[in-house]
RNA sequence: GUCCCCGUAGCUCAGUGGCAGAGCAUCUGACUUUUAAUCAGAGGGCCGUUGGUUCGAUCCCAACCGGGGACACCA
């Protein structure tokens, strides 16, 4: 890693010397503004297609500003490549078109500096759209040399730690974050169009609930209480549904105290939404519509390519009952019939896992084992969008049971491209049953499961006031953006992913 | 948390148990329509850190620091 503020390379000394020389010329080193007539992107879109004749006969004077991403000098003339981040344009400098001071300023410019130029538009001999510069205004110095232009920035550590460098030299990286922004805008448009209200609920919570995960702990000094960074907004959003906000959503960060991977960052962005008087079946249809709209808005198509697979986000998506799927594939694998009943008894479920070579934590119930077998047998192959539905009650402490089968809850997860993108269910709204589920979780906690849910008396009290039949869903935004941008690491879709501090 | 891989000039990368290499970038000179401009010359290094082996380590070994990937857990 470079640490230019400590060890100055000769290149940095040279750039500082150029800055000092600009000061001696009486140039303002950090001027306050530059009145441009166009962004570079806007200029190229408005005039970039015009012919040499059109530009010559209808002279257009412009002022633009940007970062210098290329200098091709010829002694008394030069071409500068200026970028505003979205587009580039070439500026033509020649000594006999500039004042003596402005030409001297040009000579002191370095790759990476910000500069504003005045000039008129023309096309060069090679037909390149160009600004013929008549004035140069220095705007800001780049004191540290930028990564080399041809190979770009290959060091992933620098890309993550110094994202600004990545954004300067890697257009594809900028594209990822533009897609991310458009995807978020499309989600909001979709939900607001259906009468949803966007809300914000606590990120610091006295009890970290709504998911099964280990939280981060922090401390409030004045109140002298420990607080947890939230692992999910779920329980607060449902309190709002109790309060009569029938359709709410929140897009914000969750924090889980777990390891990192290509699919996990300790802080990640989740959309959660809740809709009163609905169930999980309705959410499947809504999710199909939502993902298609998001893809069309964010990348202009409902077809995406992810890890070499062409994936259609056009409804309807495949639907796969979790237990049926396990029975089918386990049966194929073992060459015998595997039955639903087998999955529901602790002894036979554990035996099946052993038979399939799926590792099982001691003390796991049949539901946990069934989900483990499912992930082992199916997860990597869930490339086309697939709803996996009807989960064991044991692993879903906040979901409502099926009316015909209390061992099963109305819950689905959506997989696309092998990624788990969404998790949704009909919400458990019976306060008595919710208390029993929390009690079960407490028992699992006592058995050493640190991720088991905590008791939340305040949430139960809210349910006692009456939660209407409600369906809710969480969508992992980072993973969705990975899918839309063919990014294979979550770090590539988070501007500043968590890294260990250096040194 | 476990296993595997990586760390050499500003950037991208070669390389060797015996004076540290290239391209781009930088500096000097030439060049007033180039497109990774070109041509001639020059400077630039704690070879991640600390130990060990060795006459001698950037190279071999160990630990540590940082990063990547796989697994595990989750979304």
XYZ file of C-alpha atoms (C1' of nucleotides) in Angstrom:
578
model
C 0.000 0.000 0.000
C 1.142 3.474 -0.762
C 1.122 6.030 1.991
C 1.872 9.213 0.140
C 1.359 11.443 3.165
C 4.313 9.712 4.833
C 6.688 8.727 2.049
C 6.763 11.167 -0.793
C 7.768 9.720 -4.082
C 9.581 11.809 -6.637
C 6.328 12.001 -8.591
C 4.517 13.585 -5.675
C 7.350 16.057 -5.135
C 7.098 16.982 -8.808
C 3.370 17.597 -8.513
C 3.846 19.733 -5.427
C 6.502 21.705 -7.279
C 4.041 22.285 -10.129
C 1.473 23.496 -7.604
C 4.027 25.879 -6.051
C 4.843 27.212 -9.500
C 1.134 27.843 -10.147
C 1.073 29.867 -6.927
C 4.019 31.944 -8.149
C 2.060 32.656 -11.337
C -0.663 34.156 -9.145
C -3.127 31.372 -9.957
C -5.687 30.513 -7.301
C -4.765 26.975 -6.190
C -8.149 25.973 -4.801
C -10.698 28.248 -6.489
C -14.279 28.167 -5.235
C -16.346 27.547 -8.333
C -16.360 27.314 -12.089
C -19.358 28.359 -14.136
C -19.664 25.697 -16.770
C -22.134 25.796 -19.638
C -22.373 22.011 -19.894
C -21.408 18.888 -18.091
C -19.123 16.863 -20.331
C -21.782 14.209 -20.576
C -24.368 16.839 -21.524
C -22.034 18.449 -24.054
C -21.321 15.163 -25.789
C -25.004 14.286 -25.889
C -26.007 17.718 -27.225
C -23.241 18.327 -29.748
C -21.142 15.165 -30.006
C -22.835 13.899 -33.159
C -22.564 17.118 -35.171
C -20.468 17.179 -38.339
C -17.272 19.189 -38.762
C -19.124 21.507 -41.162
C -22.007 22.078 -38.770
C -19.628 22.860 -35.914
C -17.603 25.235 -38.122
C -20.536 27.153 -39.556
C -22.388 27.499 -36.262
C -19.643 28.290 -33.790
C -20.509 27.168 -30.247
C -18.598 28.567 -27.291
C -18.628 26.411 -24.165
C -17.086 26.171 -20.735
C -16.568 22.717 -19.297
C -14.709 21.268 -16.369
C -13.372 17.859 -15.464
C -10.527 15.683 -14.361
C -7.604 15.231 -16.751
C -7.450 11.562 -17.674
C -5.050 11.924 -20.598
C -2.417 14.296 -21.872
C -0.949 13.959 -25.345
C 1.551 16.776 -25.719
C 3.357 18.063 -28.792
C 5.441 20.861 -27.371
C 3.498 23.901 -28.492
C 0.204 21.995 -28.731
C -1.553 19.288 -26.796
C -4.670 17.197 -26.386
C -6.193 16.813 -22.928
C -8.784 14.149 -22.188
C -11.258 15.564 -19.658
C -13.770 13.449 -17.758
C -16.774 14.353 -15.637
C -17.071 10.742 -14.505
C -19.828 9.921 -16.966
C -18.227 10.930 -20.249
C -14.949 12.147 -21.693
C -14.188 14.885 -24.172
C -10.976 15.983 -25.778
C -9.641 19.525 -25.445
C -7.157 20.934 -27.921
C -4.550 23.293 -26.499
C -2.255 25.370 -28.675
C 0.157 28.017 -27.619
C -1.005 30.629 -30.143
C -4.622 30.332 -28.909
C -3.829 31.009 -25.245
C -2.461 33.849 -23.161
C 1.111 33.429 -21.969
C -0.062 32.707 -18.417
C -2.709 30.200 -19.507
C -0.190 28.295 -21.590
C 2.155 28.224 -18.617
C -0.727 26.911 -16.474
C -1.291 24.173 -19.045
C 2.393 23.225 -18.843
C 2.052 22.752 -15.074
C -0.969 20.449 -15.318
C -0.607 16.819 -14.283
C -2.573 13.698 -15.069
C -5.501 13.708 -12.626
C -5.796 17.467 -12.070
C -9.159 19.228 -12.295
C -9.303 21.971 -14.873
C -11.916 24.169 -16.507
C -11.592 25.275 -20.106
C -13.303 27.826 -22.341
C -13.400 27.208 -26.055
C -15.379 26.383 -29.149
C -16.336 23.073 -30.668
C -14.751 21.540 -33.756
C -13.671 18.249 -35.227
C -10.046 17.294 -35.717
C -8.508 15.856 -38.859
C -9.242 12.427 -37.454
C -12.868 13.526 -36.951
C -12.731 13.572 -33.156
C -15.205 15.876 -31.415
C -12.984 18.413 -29.619
C -12.943 21.746 -27.774
C -10.524 24.326 -29.134
C -9.340 25.905 -25.913
C -9.074 29.677 -25.546
C -8.764 29.884 -21.742
C -7.558 27.486 -19.062
C -8.653 27.705 -15.421
C -6.877 25.582 -12.870
C -9.411 24.033 -10.447
C -7.682 21.493 -8.177
C -4.463 19.524 -7.974
C -4.086 15.775 -7.979
C -0.992 15.430 -5.818
C -0.770 11.641 -6.038
C -0.302 9.790 -9.326
C -3.381 7.866 -10.451
C -3.306 4.193 -11.412
C -2.017 3.493 -14.867
C -4.660 3.976 -17.528
C -4.068 0.932 -19.695
C -4.268 -1.906 -17.173
C -6.454 0.031 -14.767
C -6.629 -0.767 -11.085
C -6.082 -4.500 -10.587
C -5.357 -4.514 -6.858
C -8.723 -5.396 -5.323
C -7.602 -4.206 -1.912
C -7.027 -0.679 -3.224
C -10.293 -0.855 -5.148
C -12.185 -1.415 -1.884
C -10.113 0.750 0.433
C -9.768 3.677 -1.955
C -12.991 3.328 -3.884
C -12.561 6.807 -5.360
C -9.580 5.530 -7.350
C -11.633 2.625 -8.620
C -14.408 5.009 -9.662
C -11.956 7.299 -11.450
C -10.307 4.622 -13.548
C -12.927 1.832 -13.795
C -16.066 2.770 -15.727
C -17.505 -0.687 -15.042
C -17.299 -0.045 -11.317
C -19.170 3.225 -11.680
C -21.760 1.361 -13.725
C -22.399 -1.079 -10.874
C -23.274 1.746 -8.509
C -25.446 3.486 -11.084
C -27.380 0.236 -11.504
C -27.645 -0.019 -7.725
C -29.087 3.484 -7.503
C -31.580 2.823 -10.294
C -32.616 -0.477 -8.708
C -33.372 1.278 -5.410
C -35.319 3.986 -7.214
C -37.333 1.323 -9.059
C -38.124 -0.538 -5.841
C -39.401 2.670 -4.279
C -41.420 3.483 -7.387
C -42.950 0.008 -7.390
C -43.869 0.046 -3.712
C -45.102 3.626 -3.649
C -47.223 2.820 -6.705
C -48.943 0.179 -4.599
C -49.701 2.513 -1.735
C -46.726 1.666 0.459
C -45.363 4.150 2.987
C -41.591 4.321 3.425
C -40.593 4.383 7.101
C -37.476 4.266 9.245
C -37.295 2.152 12.378
C -34.573 1.874 15.020
C -31.108 0.693 14.067
C -30.165 0.584 17.765
C -32.442 -1.805 19.592
C -32.629 -3.061 23.186
C -33.390 -6.551 21.837
C -32.012 -7.533 18.423
C -34.889 -9.444 16.898
C -36.587 -10.314 13.640
C -33.936 -12.731 12.423
C -31.703 -15.514 13.631
C -28.225 -13.995 13.859
C -25.600 -12.708 16.260
C -25.790 -8.944 16.788
C -23.210 -6.235 17.369
C -23.379 -4.716 20.841
C -22.912 -1.065 21.680
C -23.463 1.061 24.752
C -25.452 4.199 25.477
C -23.492 6.185 28.062
C -26.141 8.561 29.421
C -28.733 5.823 29.859
C -26.067 3.279 30.792
C -27.677 0.524 28.745
C -26.360 -1.893 26.172
C -27.980 -1.637 22.775
C -27.773 -3.894 19.767
C -27.347 -2.868 16.170
C -30.368 -4.300 14.491
C -30.239 -7.608 12.672
C -33.614 -6.889 11.039
C -36.349 -4.219 11.158
C -39.082 -6.851 11.072
C -40.599 -6.584 14.553
C -40.799 -2.795 14.389
C -42.405 -2.809 10.955
C -45.078 -5.198 12.158
C -45.714 -2.942 15.170
C -46.488 -0.262 12.579
C -48.954 -2.589 10.868
C -50.597 -3.041 14.265
C -50.765 0.756 14.329
C -52.758 0.844 11.111
C -49.997 1.482 8.571
C -51.298 -1.242 6.306
C -48.478 -1.108 3.788
C -45.008 -0.129 4.956
C -41.501 -0.661 3.713
C -38.015 0.189 4.844
C -34.764 0.105 2.892
C -31.839 0.280 5.236
C -28.856 -1.443 6.746
C -28.854 -4.549 8.899
C -25.834 -5.611 10.926
C -24.871 -9.178 11.674
C -21.825 -10.151 13.640
C -20.635 -12.878 11.314
C -17.743 -13.634 9.035
C -17.397 -12.076 5.621
C -17.566 -13.895 2.316
C -18.357 -13.203 -1.303
C -21.998 -13.166 -0.245
C -21.773 -11.593 3.220
C -20.807 -8.185 4.499
C -21.386 -7.486 8.207
C -23.537 -4.514 7.264
C -25.830 -5.062 4.329
C -28.873 -3.410 2.855
C -32.262 -4.990 3.062
C -35.673 -4.057 1.796
C -38.457 -5.228 4.063
C -42.121 -4.659 3.307
C -45.370 -5.645 4.995
C -48.816 -5.770 3.519
C -51.937 -6.231 5.616
C -54.725 -8.618 4.501
C -52.309 -10.625 2.328
C -50.528 -13.935 2.535
C -47.320 -15.372 1.124
C -48.983 -16.543 -2.078
C -49.847 -12.977 -2.978
C -46.265 -11.943 -2.246
C -44.908 -14.486 -4.717
C -46.830 -12.814 -7.509
C -45.884 -9.366 -6.269
C -42.211 -10.371 -6.080
C -42.285 -11.560 -9.679
C -43.674 -8.225 -10.821
C -41.260 -6.290 -8.652
C -38.105 -8.061 -9.840
C -39.054 -7.696 -13.445
C -39.664 -3.971 -13.054
C -36.417 -3.489 -11.159
C -34.403 -5.301 -13.824
C -36.026 -3.331 -16.613
C -35.431 -0.015 -14.859
C -31.915 -0.813 -13.657
C -30.405 -2.617 -16.638
C -33.011 -2.146 -19.352
C -33.993 -5.787 -19.707
C -35.709 -8.597 -17.850
C -32.900 -10.899 -18.961
C -29.649 -10.860 -17.031
C -26.389 -12.757 -17.298
C -24.930 -14.057 -14.063
C -21.830 -16.233 -13.843
C -22.243 -17.265 -17.462
C -25.934 -18.166 -17.090
C -28.602 -16.315 -18.987
C -31.432 -15.772 -16.517
C -34.951 -14.608 -17.346
C -36.757 -12.574 -14.712
C -40.018 -12.815 -16.614
C -42.884 -14.287 -14.561
C -43.921 -16.823 -13.591
C -41.006 -18.144 -11.555
C -40.583 -21.815 -10.717
C -42.216 -22.949 -7.472
C -40.721 -25.749 -5.431
C -42.122 -27.153 -2.188
C -39.182 -27.528 0.164
C -40.027 -30.949 1.578
C -41.137 -32.299 -1.808
C -37.912 -31.062 -3.346
C -35.854 -32.732 -0.641
C -37.754 -36.014 -0.997
C -37.383 -35.993 -4.760
C -33.674 -35.272 -4.976
C -32.732 -37.348 -1.929
C -34.707 -40.199 -3.448
C -32.838 -39.888 -6.738
C -29.534 -39.699 -4.907
C -30.215 -42.774 -2.785
C -32.206 -44.796 -5.283
C -35.158 -45.327 -2.947
C -38.343 -43.572 -1.910
C -37.806 -40.789 0.630
C -41.041 -39.765 2.338
C -42.307 -36.562 3.877
C -42.928 -38.423 7.140
C -39.251 -39.393 7.227
C -38.290 -35.711 7.274
C -40.531 -34.911 10.192
C -39.209 -37.352 12.796
C -35.926 -36.422 14.521
C -34.388 -39.901 14.285
C -35.257 -40.610 10.656
C -34.316 -37.082 9.530
C -30.901 -37.384 11.166
C -30.466 -40.839 9.636
C -31.314 -39.467 6.188
C -28.786 -36.654 6.593
C -26.137 -39.170 7.573
C -27.053 -41.347 4.594
C -26.615 -38.326 2.299
C -23.395 -37.201 3.972
C -24.893 -33.886 5.088
C -23.324 -32.721 8.367
C -25.776 -32.050 11.183
C -25.164 -30.176 14.427
C -25.977 -32.321 17.456
C -29.326 -31.399 18.935
C -30.742 -30.176 15.620
C -34.433 -30.781 15.167
C -35.917 -32.404 12.068
C -36.801 -29.015 10.552
C -33.250 -27.728 10.799
C -31.975 -30.984 9.334
C -34.450 -30.824 6.455
C -33.372 -27.294 5.556
C -29.722 -28.363 5.768
C -30.365 -31.229 3.379
C -32.230 -28.914 1.035
C -29.376 -26.416 0.880
C -26.861 -29.142 0.335
C -28.831 -30.845 -2.448
C -30.427 -27.905 -4.212
C -29.001 -24.498 -3.481
C -26.211 -24.380 -6.066
C -28.585 -25.523 -8.817
C -31.237 -22.849 -8.220
C -30.179 -20.680 -11.137
C -33.485 -19.779 -12.751
C -35.712 -17.779 -10.362
C -37.279 -20.265 -7.959
C -39.621 -19.883 -5.016
C -38.876 -22.508 -2.401
C -41.932 -22.642 -0.172
C -43.431 -24.226 2.947
C -40.686 -24.340 5.548
C -40.601 -26.326 8.782
C -42.131 -24.364 11.654
C -39.071 -25.135 13.761
C -36.814 -22.818 11.705
C -39.370 -20.018 11.290
C -40.317 -18.542 14.676
C -42.155 -15.530 13.216
C -44.129 -17.257 10.444
C -47.721 -18.428 10.463
C -48.471 -22.114 10.286
C -50.450 -23.646 7.484
C -54.041 -24.198 8.566
C -53.837 -27.868 7.520
C -50.330 -28.578 8.873
C -48.993 -26.948 12.040
C -45.529 -28.411 11.413
C -45.238 -26.226 8.290
C -45.317 -22.443 7.923
C -46.423 -20.310 5.019
C -42.988 -19.103 4.026
C -40.906 -18.910 0.876
C -37.405 -18.013 -0.129
C -36.539 -16.815 -3.613
C -33.338 -18.069 -5.194
C -31.863 -16.640 -8.378
C -28.475 -17.467 -9.820
C -27.728 -19.635 -6.788
C -28.199 -16.605 -4.515
C -30.840 -16.330 -1.832
C -32.484 -13.064 -2.811
C -35.680 -12.885 -0.729
C -37.395 -14.417 2.275
C -41.108 -13.944 2.909
C -43.942 -15.319 4.926
C -47.440 -14.966 6.205
C -46.864 -13.289 9.545
C -47.633 -15.073 12.770
C -50.198 -12.817 14.459
C -51.397 -15.046 17.318
C -49.699 -13.644 20.451
C -50.076 -16.914 22.365
C -48.475 -18.951 19.618
C -45.773 -16.293 19.230
C -44.932 -16.640 22.922
C -44.663 -20.429 22.542
C -42.332 -19.965 19.557
C -40.122 -17.573 21.495
C -40.048 -20.066 24.358
C -38.870 -22.748 21.903
C -36.163 -20.379 20.716
C -35.071 -19.737 24.302
C -34.660 -23.473 24.758
C -32.484 -23.625 21.649
C -30.495 -20.724 23.081
C -29.972 -22.602 26.286
C -28.715 -25.516 24.228
C -25.989 -23.200 22.886
C -27.525 -21.762 19.725
C -26.366 -18.137 19.938
C -28.441 -17.238 16.906
C -31.759 -18.378 18.360
C -34.344 -15.639 18.778
C -34.680 -13.759 22.068
C -37.921 -13.255 23.959
C -39.516 -9.922 23.087
C -42.335 -9.131 25.505
C -42.948 -5.719 23.968
C -43.532 -7.294 20.563
C -45.960 -9.809 22.018
C -47.801 -6.966 23.703
C -48.154 -5.291 20.291
C -49.590 -8.510 18.846
C -52.074 -8.594 21.729
C -53.564 -5.363 20.403
C -54.207 -7.181 17.118
C -52.117 -7.572 13.974
C -54.355 -8.113 10.939
C -53.507 -11.007 8.643
C -50.293 -9.740 7.083
C -47.607 -10.921 4.690
C -44.061 -9.617 4.839
C -40.887 -10.001 2.848
C -37.206 -9.129 2.996
C -35.083 -8.636 -0.098
C -31.292 -8.608 0.031
C -30.445 -5.524 -1.989
C -26.736 -6.224 -2.280
C -27.334 -9.667 -3.704
C -29.992 -8.333 -6.040
C -27.468 -5.827 -7.368
C -24.881 -8.601 -7.710
C -27.369 -10.440 -9.882
C -28.158 -7.375 -11.992
C -24.496 -6.480 -12.555
C -22.956 -9.960 -12.800
C -20.819 -9.152 -9.754
C -19.436 -12.252 -8.101
C -18.503 -10.659 -4.776
C -20.746 -8.611 -2.514
C -17.765 -6.287 -2.038
C -18.120 -5.236 -5.643
C -21.602 -3.818 -5.024
C -20.882 -2.099 -1.684
C -18.987 1.160 -2.050
C -16.964 0.714 1.122
C -17.059 -2.928 2.211
C -15.772 -3.723 5.676
C -11.992 -4.193 5.706
C -9.589 -4.613 8.563
C -7.862 -1.342 9.387
C -4.379 -1.232 8.013
C -1.392 -1.610 10.340
C -13.098 -19.804 12.616
C -10.317 -23.756 9.218
C -7.678 -24.677 4.526
C -5.261 -22.865 -0.084
C -3.046 -18.715 -2.776
C -0.917 -13.688 -3.097
C 2.308 -9.204 -1.288
C 8.848 -6.735 -6.033
C 9.173 1.053 -8.703
C 3.353 5.605 -8.708
C 0.410 1.551 -11.734
C 0.530 -3.404 -14.347
C 3.747 -7.364 -13.923
C 8.537 -10.480 -14.820
C 12.646 -12.542 -12.007
C 17.001 -14.962 -9.245
C 20.634 -18.321 -3.016
C 25.633 -13.755 -5.387
C 25.250 -5.383 -7.852
C 17.087 -5.464 -8.626
C 14.180 -5.960 -14.215
C 10.315 -4.514 -18.228
C 6.062 -1.616 -20.057
C 3.270 2.573 -18.784
C 3.885 6.855 -15.575
C 7.774 10.739 -13.983
C 12.021 14.135 -15.434
C 15.215 16.466 -19.708
C 15.279 17.443 -25.055
C 12.585 17.362 -30.102
C 7.590 17.817 -31.977
C 1.129 23.077 -33.421
C -4.861 17.870 -35.409
C -3.109 13.359 -31.500
C -6.009 8.698 -30.127
C -2.230 3.687 -25.108
C 0.884 9.918 -29.922
C 6.096 9.238 -31.466
C 11.604 9.670 -31.062
C 16.289 10.284 -27.954
C 18.204 10.314 -23.012
C 17.758 10.217 -17.389
C 16.082 9.357 -12.468
C 13.150 6.185 -9.391
C 13.257 0.133 -4.804
C 12.937 -1.307 3.507
C 11.510 -6.926 -2.923
C 4.790 -6.534 3.291
C 7.125 -6.926 8.703
C 10.133 -9.575 12.241
C 13.061 -13.586 13.230
C 15.811 -18.099 11.538
C 19.022 -21.139 8.059
C 23.388 -19.516 5.130
C 29.887 -16.878 3.848
C 25.720 -14.332 1.564
C 18.257 -14.200 1.574
C 13.997 -10.353 -2.447
C 14.443 -15.885 -3.214
C 14.600 -21.271 1.513
C 11.979 -21.864 6.630
C 8.754 -19.845 10.713
C 5.703 -16.319 12.898
C 3.083 -11.954 12.230
C 0.417 -8.006 9.211
C -2.715 -7.100 4.987
C -5.530 -9.061 0.844
C -8.047 -12.822 -2.280
C -10.550 -17.571 -2.860
C -12.905 -22.087 -0.922
C -15.483 -24.205 3.266
C -18.807 -23.166 7.584
C -23.010 -19.621 9.153
C -26.470 -16.424 7.294
C -29.533 -12.566 3.655
